[in-house]
JSON list of C-alpha atoms in Angstrom, two decimals:
[
{"chain": "B", "resi": 1320, "resn": "MET", "atom": "CA", "xyz": [9.47, -0.92, 5.05]},
{"chain": "B", "resi": 1321, "resn": "PRO", "atom": "CA", "xyz": [10.14, -3.44, 8.04]},
{"chain": "B", "resi": 1322, "resn": "LYS", "atom": "CA", "xyz": [7.34, -4.26, 10.07]},
{"chain": "B", "resi": 1323, "resn": "ILE", "atom": "CA", "xyz": [7.25, -2.31, 13.48]},
{"chain": "B", "resi": 1324, "resn": "PRO", "atom": "CA", "xyz": [7.49, -5.08, 16.03]},
{"chain": "B", "resi": 1325, "resn": "ILE", "atom": "CA", "xyz": [4.96, -4.86, 19.09]},
{"chain": "B", "resi": 1326, "resn": "ARG", "atom": "CA", "xyz": [4.18, -6.71, 22.36]},
{"chain": "B", "resi": 1327, "resn": "LEU", "atom": "CA", "xyz": [0.48, -6.88, 23.45]},
{"chain": "B", "resi": 1328, "resn": "GLN", "atom": "CA", "xyz": [-0.05, -6.66, 27.31]},
{"chain": "B", "resi": 1329, "resn": "PRO", "atom": "CA", "xyz": [-2.75, -6.02, 29.73]},
{"chain": "B", "resi": 1330, "resn": "ILE", "atom": "CA", "xyz": [-3.43, -2.23, 30.62]},
{"chain": "B", "resi": 1331, "resn": "THR", "atom": "CA", "xyz": [-5.97, -0.38, 32.66]},
{"chain": "B", "resi": 1332, "resn": "ALA", "atom": "CA", "xyz": [-9.24, 0.98, 31.33]},
{"chain": "B", "resi": 1333, "resn": "GLU", "atom": "CA", "xyz": [-7.92, 4.56, 31.85]},
{"chain": "B", "resi": 1334, "resn": "ALA", "atom": "CA", "xyz": [-4.86, 3.63, 29.64]},
{"chain": "B", "resi": 1335, "resn": "THR", "atom": "CA", "xyz": [-7.22, 3.15, 26.67]},
{"chain": "B", "resi": 1336, "resn": "VAL", "atom": "CA", "xyz": [-8.69, 6.71, 26.75]},
{"chain": "B", "resi": 1337, "resn": "PRO", "atom": "CA", "xyz": [-5.99, 8.91, 24.89]},
{"chain": "B", "resi": 1338, "resn": "LEU", "atom": "CA", "xyz": [-6.21, 6.67, 21.89]},
{"chain": "B", "resi": 1339, "resn": "ARG", "atom": "CA", "xyz": [-10.05, 6.17, 21.93]},
{"chain": "B", "resi": 1340, "resn": "HIS", "atom": "CA", "xyz": [-10.28, 10.04, 22.17]},
{"chain": "B", "resi": 1341, "resn": "ALA", "atom": "CA", "xyz": [-7.89, 10.59, 19.29]},
{"chain": "B", "resi": 1342, "resn": "ILE", "atom": "CA", "xyz": [-9.01, 7.72, 16.96]},
{"chain": "B", "resi": 1343, "resn": "LEU", "atom": "CA", "xyz": [-12.51, 6.61, 17.79]},
{"chain": "B", "resi": 1344, "resn": "TRP", "atom": "CA", "xyz": [-14.40, 9.37, 19.49]},
{"chain": "B", "resi": 1345, "resn": "PRO", "atom": "CA", "xyz": [-12.82, 12.66, 18.91]},
{"chain": "B", "resi": 1346, "resn": "ASP", "atom": "CA", "xyz": [-16.12, 14.60, 19.59]},
{"chain": "B", "resi": 1347, "resn": "LEU", "atom": "CA", "xyz": [-16.69, 13.08, 22.91]},
{"chain": "B", "resi": 1348, "resn": "PRO", "atom": "CA", "xyz": [-15.08, 14.75, 25.93]},
{"chain": "B", "resi": 1349, "resn": "ILE", "atom": "CA", "xyz": [-12.14, 12.82, 27.22]},
{"chain": "B", "resi": 1350, "resn": "ASP", "atom": "CA", "xyz": [-13.88, 12.19, 30.47]},
{"chain": "B", "resi": 1351, "resn": "LYS", "atom": "CA", "xyz": [-16.84, 10.51, 28.75]},
{"chain": "B", "resi": 1352, "resn": "GLN", "atom": "CA", "xyz": [-14.77, 7.95, 26.79]},
{"chain": "B", "resi": 1353, "resn": "LEU", "atom": "CA", "xyz": [-15.24, 4.94, 29.32]},
{"chain": "B", "resi": 1354, "resn": "MET", "atom": "CA", "xyz": [-18.56, 3.08, 29.31]},
{"chain": "B", "resi": 1355, "resn": "PRO", "atom": "CA", "xyz": [-20.02, 0.80, 32.17]},
{"chain": "B", "resi": 1356, "resn": "LEU", "atom": "CA", "xyz": [-18.73, -2.34, 30.56]},
{"chain": "B", "resi": 1357, "resn": "ASP", "atom": "CA", "xyz": [-15.17, -1.02, 30.70]},
{"chain": "B", "resi": 1358, "resn": "THR", "atom": "CA", "xyz": [-14.96, -1.49, 34.48]},
{"chain": "B", "resi": 1359, "resn": "LEU", "atom": "CA", "xyz": [-16.83, -4.89, 34.53]},
{"chain": "B", "resi": 1360, "resn": "PRO", "atom": "CA", "xyz": [-14.98, -7.67, 36.12]},
{"chain": "B", "resi": 1361, "resn": "THR", "atom": "CA", "xyz": [-14.99, -9.71, 33.10]},
{"chain": "B", "resi": 1362, "resn": "THR", "atom": "CA", "xyz": [-13.76, -7.00, 30.72]},
{"chain": "B", "resi": 1363, "resn": "ARG", "atom": "CA", "xyz": [-10.05, -6.97, 29.70]},
{"chain": "B", "resi": 1364, "resn": "HIS", "atom": "CA", "xyz": [-8.03, -4.04, 28.18]},
{"chain": "B", "resi": 1365, "resn": "PHE", "atom": "CA", "xyz": [-4.82, -4.60, 26.19]},
{"chain": "B", "resi": 1366, "resn": "GLY", "atom": "CA", "xyz": [-2.17, -2.27, 24.92]},
{"chain": "B", "resi": 1367, "resn": "ALA", "atom": "CA", "xyz": [0.22, -2.52, 21.80]},
{"chain": "B", "resi": 1368, "resn": "PHE", "atom": "CA", "xyz": [3.74, -1.30, 22.75]},
{"chain": "B", "resi": 1369, "resn": "ILE", "atom": "CA", "xyz": [6.62, -0.82, 20.38]},
{"chain": "B", "resi": 1370, "resn": "ALA", "atom": "CA", "xyz": [9.10, -3.46, 21.15]},
{"chain": "B", "resi": 1371, "resn": "LEU", "atom": "CA", "xyz": [12.71, -4.24, 20.15]},
{"chain": "B", "resi": 1372, "resn": "SER", "atom": "CA", "xyz": [12.76, -7.12, 17.68]},
{"chain": "B", "resi": 1373, "resn": "GLU", "atom": "CA", "xyz": [15.98, -8.47, 19.16]},
{"chain": "B", "resi": 1374, "resn": "PRO", "atom": "CA", "xyz": [17.21, -8.30, 22.79]},
{"chain": "B", "resi": 1375, "resn": "GLY", "atom": "CA", "xyz": [20.47, -6.59, 21.52]},
{"chain": "B", "resi": 1376, "resn": "GLU", "atom": "CA", "xyz": [18.75, -4.16, 19.19]},
{"chain": "B", "resi": 1377, "resn": "ASN", "atom": "CA", "xyz": [19.00, -0.59, 20.40]},
{"chain": "B", "resi": 1378, "resn": "ILE", "atom": "CA", "xyz": [16.54, 2.40, 19.87]},
{"chain": "B", "resi": 1379, "resn": "GLN", "atom": "CA", "xyz": [18.77, 4.02, 17.16]},
{"chain": "B", "resi": 1380, "resn": "GLU", "atom": "CA", "xyz": [18.50, 0.59, 14.99]},
{"chain": "B", "resi": 1381, "resn": "LEU", "atom": "CA", "xyz": [14.66, 0.69, 15.46]},
{"chain": "B", "resi": 1382, "resn": "GLN", "atom": "CA", "xyz": [14.33, 4.36, 14.53]},
{"chain": "B", "resi": 1383, "resn": "GLY", "atom": "CA", "xyz": [16.81, 4.35, 11.74]},
{"chain": "B", "resi": 1384, "resn": "ARG", "atom": "CA", "xyz": [15.84, 1.44, 9.65]},
{"chain": "B", "resi": 1385, "resn": "ASP", "atom": "CA", "xyz": [14.57, 3.74, 6.89]},
{"chain": "B", "resi": 1386, "resn": "PRO", "atom": "CA", "xyz": [14.73, 7.60, 6.59]},
{"chain": "B", "resi": 1387, "resn": "SER", "atom": "CA", "xyz": [10.93, 7.61, 5.81]},
{"chain": "B", "resi": 1388, "resn": "ASP", "atom": "CA", "xyz": [10.06, 5.29, 8.76]},
{"chain": "B", "resi": 1389, "resn": "PRO", "atom": "CA", "xyz": [7.14, 6.81, 10.44]},
{"chain": "B", "resi": 1390, "resn": "VAL", "atom": "CA", "xyz": [8.57, 5.86, 13.89]},
{"chain": "B", "resi": 1391, "resn": "LEU", "atom": "CA", "xyz": [10.74, 8.85, 13.49]},
{"chain": "B", "resi": 1392, "resn": "ALA", "atom": "CA", "xyz": [7.80, 11.24, 13.59]},
{"chain": "B", "resi": 1393, "resn": "ILE", "atom": "CA", "xyz": [6.10, 9.94, 16.61]},
{"chain": "B", "resi": 1394, "resn": "ASP", "atom": "CA", "xyz": [6.39, 11.19, 20.27]},
{"chain": "B", "resi": 1395, "resn": "GLN", "atom": "CA", "xyz": [9.47, 9.58, 22.13]},
{"chain": "B", "resi": 1396, "resn": "ASP", "atom": "CA", "xyz": [6.94, 8.50, 24.88]},
{"chain": "B", "resi": 1397, "resn": "TYR", "atom": "CA", "xyz": [5.66, 5.72, 22.40]},
{"chain": "B", "resi": 1398, "resn": "LEU", "atom": "CA", "xyz": [9.20, 4.26, 22.20]},
{"chain": "B", "resi": 1399, "resn": "PRO", "atom": "CA", "xyz": [10.83, 1.65, 24.28]},
{"chain": "B", "resi": 1400, "resn": "GLN", "atom": "CA", "xyz": [13.39, 4.07, 25.63]},
{"chain": "B", "resi": 1401, "resn": "ALA", "atom": "CA", "xyz": [10.41, 5.61, 27.65]},
{"chain": "B", "resi": 1402, "resn": "GLY", "atom": "CA", "xyz": [10.61, 2.55, 29.99]},
{"chain": "B", "resi": 1403, "resn": "GLU", "atom": "CA", "xyz": [7.75, 2.27, 32.42]},
{"chain": "B", "resi": 1404, "resn": "CYS", "atom": "CA", "xyz": [6.18, 5.50, 30.92]},
{"chain": "B", "resi": 1405, "resn": "GLN", "atom": "CA", "xyz": [6.01, 4.10, 27.53]},
{"chain": "B", "resi": 1406, "resn": "LEU", "atom": "CA", "xyz": [2.60, 4.69, 25.91]},
{"chain": "B", "resi": 1407, "resn": "PRO", "atom": "CA", "xyz": [0.72, 2.17, 23.89]},
{"chain": "B", "resi": 1408, "resn": "VAL", "atom": "CA", "xyz": [0.44, 2.79, 20.05]},
{"chain": "B", "resi": 1409, "resn": "GLY", "atom": "CA", "xyz": [-2.76, 0.56, 19.91]},
{"chain": "B", "resi": 1410, "resn": "VAL", "atom": "CA", "xyz": [-5.33, -0.38, 22.37]},
{"chain": "B", "resi": 1411, "resn": "MET", "atom": "CA", "xyz": [-8.22, -2.85, 22.36]},
{"chain": "B", "resi": 1412, "resn": "THR", "atom": "CA", "xyz": [-11.01, -3.76, 24.73]},
{"chain": "B", "resi": 1413, "resn": "LEU", "atom": "CA", "xyz": [-12.61, -7.37, 25.15]},
{"chain": "B", "resi": 1414, "resn": "CYS", "atom": "CA", "xyz": [-15.62, -8.37, 27.11]},
{"chain": "B", "resi": 1415, "resn": "LEU", "atom": "CA", "xyz": [-17.81, -11.37, 27.62]},
{"chain": "B", "resi": 1416, "resn": "GLU", "atom": "CA", "xyz": [-20.86, -10.92, 25.48]},
{"chain": "B", "resi": 1417, "resn": "GLU", "atom": "CA", "xyz": [-22.92, -13.36, 23.66]},
{"chain": "B", "resi": 1418, "resn": "PHE", "atom": "CA", "xyz": [-23.49, -13.31, 20.01]},
{"chain": "B", "resi": 1419, "resn": "THR", "atom": "CA", "xyz": [-27.09, -12.29, 19.83]},
{"chain": "B", "resi": 1420, "resn": "ASN", "atom": "CA", "xyz": [-28.24, -13.92, 16.52]},
{"chain": "B", "resi": 1421, "resn": "LYS", "atom": "CA", "xyz": [-27.20, -17.72, 17.03]},
{"chain": "B", "resi": 1422, "resn": "GLY", "atom": "CA", "xyz": [-29.23, -18.75, 13.97]},
{"chain": "B", "resi": 1423, "resn": "VAL", "atom": "CA", "xyz": [-26.66, -17.45, 11.63]},
{"chain": "B", "resi": 1424, "resn": "LEU", "atom": "CA", "xyz": [-23.65, -19.02, 13.03]},
{"chain": "B", "resi": 1425, "resn": "PRO", "atom": "CA", "xyz": [-22.07, -22.13, 11.14]},
{"chain": "B", "resi": 1426, "resn": "THR", "atom": "CA", "xyz": [-22.63, -25.55, 12.65]},
{"chain": "B", "resi": 1427, "resn": "GLU", "atom": "CA", "xyz": [-18.78, -25.81, 13.10]},
{"chain": "B", "resi": 1428, "resn": "ILE", "atom": "CA", "xyz": [-19.14, -22.78, 15.71]},
{"chain": "B", "resi": 1429, "resn": "THR", "atom": "CA", "xyz": [-22.34, -23.89, 17.48]},
{"chain": "B", "resi": 1430, "resn": "ALA", "atom": "CA", "xyz": [-21.07, -27.43, 17.98]},
{"chain": "B", "resi": 1431, "resn": "ALA", "atom": "CA", "xyz": [-18.02, -26.39, 19.63]},
{"chain": "B", "resi": 1432, "resn": "GLY", "atom": "CA", "xyz": [-20.02, -24.61, 22.39]},
{"chain": "B", "resi": 1433, "resn": "PRO", "atom": "CA", "xyz": [-17.51, -21.65, 22.67]},
{"chain": "B", "resi": 1434, "resn": "THR", "atom": "CA", "xyz": [-17.20, -19.00, 25.13]},
{"chain": "B", "resi": 1435, "resn": "GLU", "atom": "CA", "xyz": [-18.28, -15.75, 23.28]},
{"chain": "B", "resi": 1436, "resn": "ILE", "atom": "CA", "xyz": [-16.03, -12.82, 23.67]},
{"chain": "B", "resi": 1437, "resn": "GLN", "atom": "CA", "xyz": [-16.67, -9.57, 21.82]},
{"chain": "B", "resi": 1438, "resn": "LEU", "atom": "CA", "xyz": [-14.00, -6.98, 20.61]},
{"chain": "B", "resi": 1439, "resn": "HIS", "atom": "CA", "xyz": [-15.70, -3.68, 21.69]},
{"chain": "B", "resi": 1440, "resn": "LYS", "atom": "CA", "xyz": [-12.96, -0.99, 21.04]},
{"chain": "B", "resi": 1441, "resn": "PHE", "atom": "CA", "xyz": [-9.88, -1.22, 18.78]},
{"chain": "B", "resi": 1442, "resn": "ALA", "atom": "CA", "xyz": [-7.57, 1.78, 17.83]},
{"chain": "B", "resi": 1443, "resn": "VAL", "atom": "CA", "xyz": [-4.17, 2.38, 16.48]},
{"chain": "B", "resi": 1444, "resn": "LEU", "atom": "CA", "xyz": [-2.24, 5.57, 16.67]},
{"chain": "B", "resi": 1445, "resn": "ALA", "atom": "CA", "xyz": [-2.92, 7.62, 13.34]},
{"chain": "B", "resi": 1446, "resn": "ALA", "atom": "CA", "xyz": [0.75, 7.81, 12.44]},
{"chain": "B", "resi": 1447, "resn": "LEU", "atom": "CA", "xyz": [1.33, 4.16, 12.43]},
{"chain": "B", "resi": 1448, "resn": "GLN", "atom": "CA", "xyz": [-1.97, 2.83, 10.70]},
{"chain": "B", "resi": 1449, "resn": "GLY", "atom": "CA", "xyz": [-1.48, 0.68, 7.86]},
{"chain": "B", "resi": 1450, "resn": "LEU", "atom": "CA", "xyz": [1.78, -0.60, 9.04]},
{"chain": "B", "resi": 1451, "resn": "GLY", "atom": "CA", "xyz": [0.75, -3.96, 10.34]},
{"chain": "B", "resi": 1452, "resn": "ILE", "atom": "CA", "xyz": [0.27, -2.98, 14.01]},
{"chain": "B", "resi": 1453, "resn": "GLY", "atom": "CA", "xyz": [-3.49, -3.86, 14.05]},
{"chain": "B", "resi": 1454, "resn": "GLY", "atom": "CA", "xyz": [-2.85, -7.25, 12.45]},
{"chain": "B", "resi": 1455, "resn": "GLN", "atom": "CA", "xyz": [-0.24, -8.16, 15.03]},
{"chain": "B", "resi": 1456, "resn": "MET", "atom": "CA", "xyz": [-2.63, -7.24, 17.81]},
{"chain": "B", "resi": 1457, "resn": "ILE", "atom": "CA", "xyz": [-5.36, -9.45, 16.51]},
{"chain": "B", "resi": 1458, "resn": "ARG", "atom": "CA", "xyz": [-2.84, -12.35, 15.93]},
{"chain": "B", "resi": 1459, "resn": "GLN", "atom": "CA", "xyz": [-1.43, -12.02, 19.40]},
{"chain": "B", "resi": 1460, "resn": "VAL", "atom": "CA", "xyz": [-4.87, -11.72, 21.27]},
{"chain": "B", "resi": 1461, "resn": "CYS", "atom": "CA", "xyz": [-6.17, -14.65, 19.30]},
{"chain": "B", "resi": 1462, "resn": "GLN", "atom": "CA", "xyz": [-3.30, -16.68, 20.57]},
{"chain": "B", "resi": 1463, "resn": "MET", "atom": "CA", "xyz": [-4.36, -15.80, 24.24]},
{"chain": "B", "resi": 1464, "resn": "LEU", "atom": "CA", "xyz": [-7.99, -16.12, 23.96]},
{"chain": "B", "resi": 1465, "resn": "PRO", "atom": "CA", "xyz": [-8.34, -19.80, 24.35]},
{"chain": "B", "resi": 1466, "resn": "THR", "atom": "CA", "xyz": [-6.57, -19.70, 27.82]},
{"chain": "B", "resi": 1467, "resn": "LEU", "atom": "CA", "xyz": [-7.61, -16.06, 28.81]},
{"chain": "B", "resi": 1468, "resn": "ASP", "atom": "CA", "xyz": [-9.57, -16.02, 32.07]},
{"chain": "B", "resi": 1469, "resn": "MET", "atom": "CA", "xyz": [-12.69, -13.73, 31.44]},
{"chain": "B", "resi": 1470, "resn": "ASP", "atom": "CA", "xyz": [-14.68, -15.10, 34.14]},
{"chain": "B", "resi": 1471, "resn": "LYS", "atom": "CA", "xyz": [-13.62, -13.14, 37.18]},
{"chain": "B", "resi": 1472, "resn": "ALA", "atom": "CA", "xyz": [-12.06, -9.98, 38.28]},
{"chain": "B", "resi": 1473, "resn": "GLY", "atom": "CA", "xyz": [-8.22, -9.81, 37.61]},
{"chain": "B", "resi": 1474, "resn": "SER", "atom": "CA", "xyz": [-5.56, -7.44, 37.90]},
{"chain": "B", "resi": 1475, "resn": "SER", "atom": "CA", "xyz": [-5.20, -5.39, 34.54]},
{"chain": "B", "resi": 1476, "resn": "GLY", "atom": "CA", "xyz": [-2.24, -3.15, 35.41]},
{"chain": "B", "resi": 1477, "resn": "PRO", "atom": "CA", "xyz": [0.34, -2.27, 32.90]},
{"chain": "B", "resi": 1478, "resn": "SER", "atom": "CA", "xyz": [2.86, -4.84, 34.46]},
{"chain": "B", "resi": 1479, "resn": "SER", "atom": "CA", "xyz": [0.18, -7.58, 35.25]},
{"chain": "B", "resi": 1480, "resn": "GLU", "atom": "CA", "xyz": [-0.46, -10.67, 33.37]},
{"chain": "B", "resi": 1481, "resn": "ALA", "atom": "CA", "xyz": [-4.09, -11.90, 32.58]},
{"chain": "B", "resi": 1482, "resn": "GLY", "atom": "CA", "xyz": [-5.17, -14.96, 34.24]},
{"chain": "B", "resi": 1483, "resn": "LEU", "atom": "CA", "xyz": [-5.12, -18.35, 32.50]},
{"chain": "B", "resi": 1484, "resn": "LYS", "atom": "CA", "xyz": [-7.41, -21.28, 32.59]},
{"chain": "B", "resi": 1485, "resn": "ILE", "atom": "CA", "xyz": [-8.10, -24.59, 30.91]},
{"chain": "B", "resi": 1486, "resn": "PRO", "atom": "CA", "xyz": [-8.06, -24.04, 27.16]},
{"chain": "B", "resi": 1487, "resn": "ARG", "atom": "CA", "xyz": [-11.55, -23.85, 25.46]},
{"chain": "B", "resi": 1488, "resn": "PRO", "atom": "CA", "xyz": [-12.94, -22.71, 22.07]},
{"chain": "B", "resi": 1489, "resn": "VAL", "atom": "CA", "xyz": [-13.76, -19.01, 21.70]},
{"chain": "B", "resi": 1490, "resn": "LEU", "atom": "CA", "xyz": [-16.10, -17.31, 19.27]},
{"chain": "B", "resi": 1491, "resn": "PHE", "atom": "CA", "xyz": [-14.33, -13.86, 18.85]},
{"chain": "B", "resi": 1492, "resn": "HIS", "atom": "CA", "xyz": [-16.82, -11.57, 17.39]},
{"chain": "B", "resi": 1493, "resn": "PHE", "atom": "CA", "xyz": [-17.43, -7.95, 16.84]},
{"chain": "B", "resi": 1494, "resn": "HIS", "atom": "CA", "xyz": [-19.12, -5.29, 14.75]},
{"chain": "B", "resi": 1495, "resn": "ALA", "atom": "CA", "xyz": [-16.97, -4.24, 11.92]},
{"chain": "B", "resi": 1496, "resn": "ARG", "atom": "CA", "xyz": [-17.37, -1.32, 9.43]},
{"chain": "B", "resi": 1497, "resn": "LYS", "atom": "CA", "xyz": [-18.64, -2.75, 6.20]},
{"chain": "B", "resi": 1498, "resn": "SER", "atom": "CA", "xyz": [-15.90, -0.95, 4.38]},
{"chain": "B", "resi": 1499, "resn": "GLN", "atom": "CA", "xyz": [-13.29, -2.84, 6.49]},
{"chain": "B", "resi": 1500, "resn": "ARG", "atom": "CA", "xyz": [-14.60, -6.28, 5.76]},
{"chain": "B", "resi": 1501, "resn": "GLU", "atom": "CA", "xyz": [-11.65, -7.27, 3.46]},
{"chain": "B", "resi": 1502, "resn": "VAL", "atom": "CA", "xyz": [-9.14, -6.30, 6.17]},
{"chain": "B", "resi": 1503, "resn": "TYR", "atom": "CA", "xyz": [-10.72, -8.62, 8.69]},
{"chain": "B", "resi": 1504, "resn": "MET", "atom": "CA", "xyz": [-11.26, -11.50, 6.35]},
{"chain": "B", "resi": 1505, "resn": "HIS", "atom": "CA", "xyz": [-7.41, -11.24, 5.64]},
{"chain": "B", "resi": 1506, "resn": "TRP", "atom": "CA", "xyz": [-7.01, -11.72, 9.38]},
{"chain": "B", "resi": 1507, "resn": "GLY", "atom": "CA", "xyz": [-9.12, -14.91, 9.16]},
{"chain": "B", "resi": 1508, "resn": "PHE", "atom": "CA", "xyz": [-12.63, -13.56, 10.20]},
{"chain": "B", "resi": 1509, "resn": "ALA", "atom": "CA", "xyz": [-15.91, -14.21, 8.22]},
{"chain": "B", "resi": 1510, "resn": "THR", "atom": "CA", "xyz": [-19.13, -12.25, 8.04]},
{"chain": "B", "resi": 1511, "resn": "LEU", "atom": "CA", "xyz": [-21.72, -13.65, 10.47]},
{"chain": "B", "resi": 1512, "resn": "GLY", "atom": "CA", "xyz": [-25.22, -13.15, 8.97]},
{"chain": "B", "resi": 1513, "resn": "ASP", "atom": "CA", "xyz": [-26.32, -10.83, 6.21]},
{"chain": "B", "resi": 1514, "resn": "ASP", "atom": "CA", "xyz": [-27.40, -8.03, 8.32]},
{"chain": "B", "resi": 1515, "resn": "VAL", "atom": "CA", "xyz": [-26.11, -4.40, 7.67]},
{"chain": "B", "resi": 1516, "resn": "PHE", "atom": "CA", "xyz": [-26.97, -1.83, 10.31]},
{"chain": "B", "resi": 1517, "resn": "LEU", "atom": "CA", "xyz": [-26.09, 1.84, 10.91]},
{"chain": "B", "resi": 1518, "resn": "LYS", "atom": "CA", "xyz": [-24.19, 3.41, 13.77]},
{"chain": "B", "resi": 1519, "resn": "ARG", "atom": "CA", "xyz": [-24.10, 7.21, 14.44]},
{"chain": "B", "resi": 1520, "resn": "GLY", "atom": "CA", "xyz": [-21.27, 7.36, 16.97]},
{"chain": "B", "resi": 1521, "resn": "PRO", "atom": "CA", "xyz": [-21.43, 7.49, 20.78]},
{"chain": "B", "resi": 1522, "resn": "THR", "atom": "CA", "xyz": [-23.85, 10.58, 20.67]},
{"chain": "B", "resi": 1523, "resn": "GLY", "atom": "CA", "xyz": [-26.10, 9.22, 18.25]},
{"chain": "B", "resi": 1524, "resn": "THR", "atom": "CA", "xyz": [-25.83, 12.28, 15.99]},
{"chain": "B", "resi": 1525, "resn": "GLY", "atom": "CA", "xyz": [-23.02, 11.60, 13.73]},
{"chain": "B", "resi": 1526, "resn": "ASN", "atom": "CA", "xyz": [-23.09, 10.50, 10.03]},
{"chain": "B", "resi": 1527, "resn": "PRO", "atom": "CA", "xyz": [-24.35, 7.17, 9.68]},
{"chain": "B", "resi": 1528, "resn": "VAL", "atom": "CA", "xyz": [-21.81, 4.44, 9.05]},
{"chain": "B", "resi": 1529, "resn": "GLU", "atom": "CA", "xyz": [-22.76, 0.97, 7.79]},
{"chain": "B", "resi": 1530, "resn": "TYR", "atom": "CA", "xyz": [-21.77, -1.96, 10.03]},
{"chain": "B", "resi": 1531, "resn": "ILE", "atom": "CA", "xyz": [-21.63, -5.74, 9.84]},
{"chain": "B", "resi": 1532, "resn": "ARG", "atom": "CA", "xyz": [-21.10, -8.74, 12.50]},
{"chain": "B", "resi": 1533, "resn": "MET", "atom": "CA", "xyz": [-18.01, -10.61, 11.89]},
{"chain": "B", "resi": 1534, "resn": "GLY", "atom": "CA", "xyz": [-16.02, -13.35, 13.97]},
{"chain": "B", "resi": 1535, "resn": "ARG", "atom": "CA", "xyz": [-14.10, -16.60, 14.06]},
{"chain": "B", "resi": 1536, "resn": "LEU", "atom": "CA", "xyz": [-13.82, -19.59, 16.06]},
{"chain": "B", "resi": 1537, "resn": "ILE", "atom": "CA", "xyz": [-10.44, -19.76, 17.71]},
{"chain": "B", "resi": 1538, "resn": "THR", "atom": "CA", "xyz": [-9.07, -23.07, 19.41]},
{"chain": "B", "resi": 1539, "resn": "LEU", "atom": "CA", "xyz": [-5.66, -24.19, 20.66]},
{"chain": "B", "resi": 1540, "resn": "GLY", "atom": "CA", "xyz": [-3.83, -26.58, 18.38]}
]
């Protein structure tokens, strides 16, 4: 099945809420989905929007590539024909946050003196999971990171552009479900340290899930 093309662009914190609620925290009320870090001036939110792969491609070609194409089953608001009202099929949140255990970092990372940016929330519409959208989001944001301005407040509306600055190395790190380690390794990330820890969801009462720390050094060139 052909890959579903996406474009990654800045969005507001509020625009991440529907997918967070549907995919990440369904047991948490929708008005409790945002956390204090979501509104910090150094936090950035991005949405993945289905895009037409070629300027001349029309929506019928996008939908009709294969009778079993899952794009046929999703709401029209997720498709390019929705215009300015188009909804994201994936969301991710990044913030300036130091990696806590510097002792486990490889020398190549510490020697670079990178800016440390953490991926906090990452979700893809359930109907389109496993179709390469998450991988495209990671690749596109990794291309942005060396010149992404995380040091000051900036506009994060749907049509805005994130500020750029002089390129610098970035340690892009996050907590990953242990069961998803191979997926992230395929995307170029490595396990950082041997620690395995448990999370029980946003309320602290959910079933325990094993997590590990992963990351990669990102540079231009």
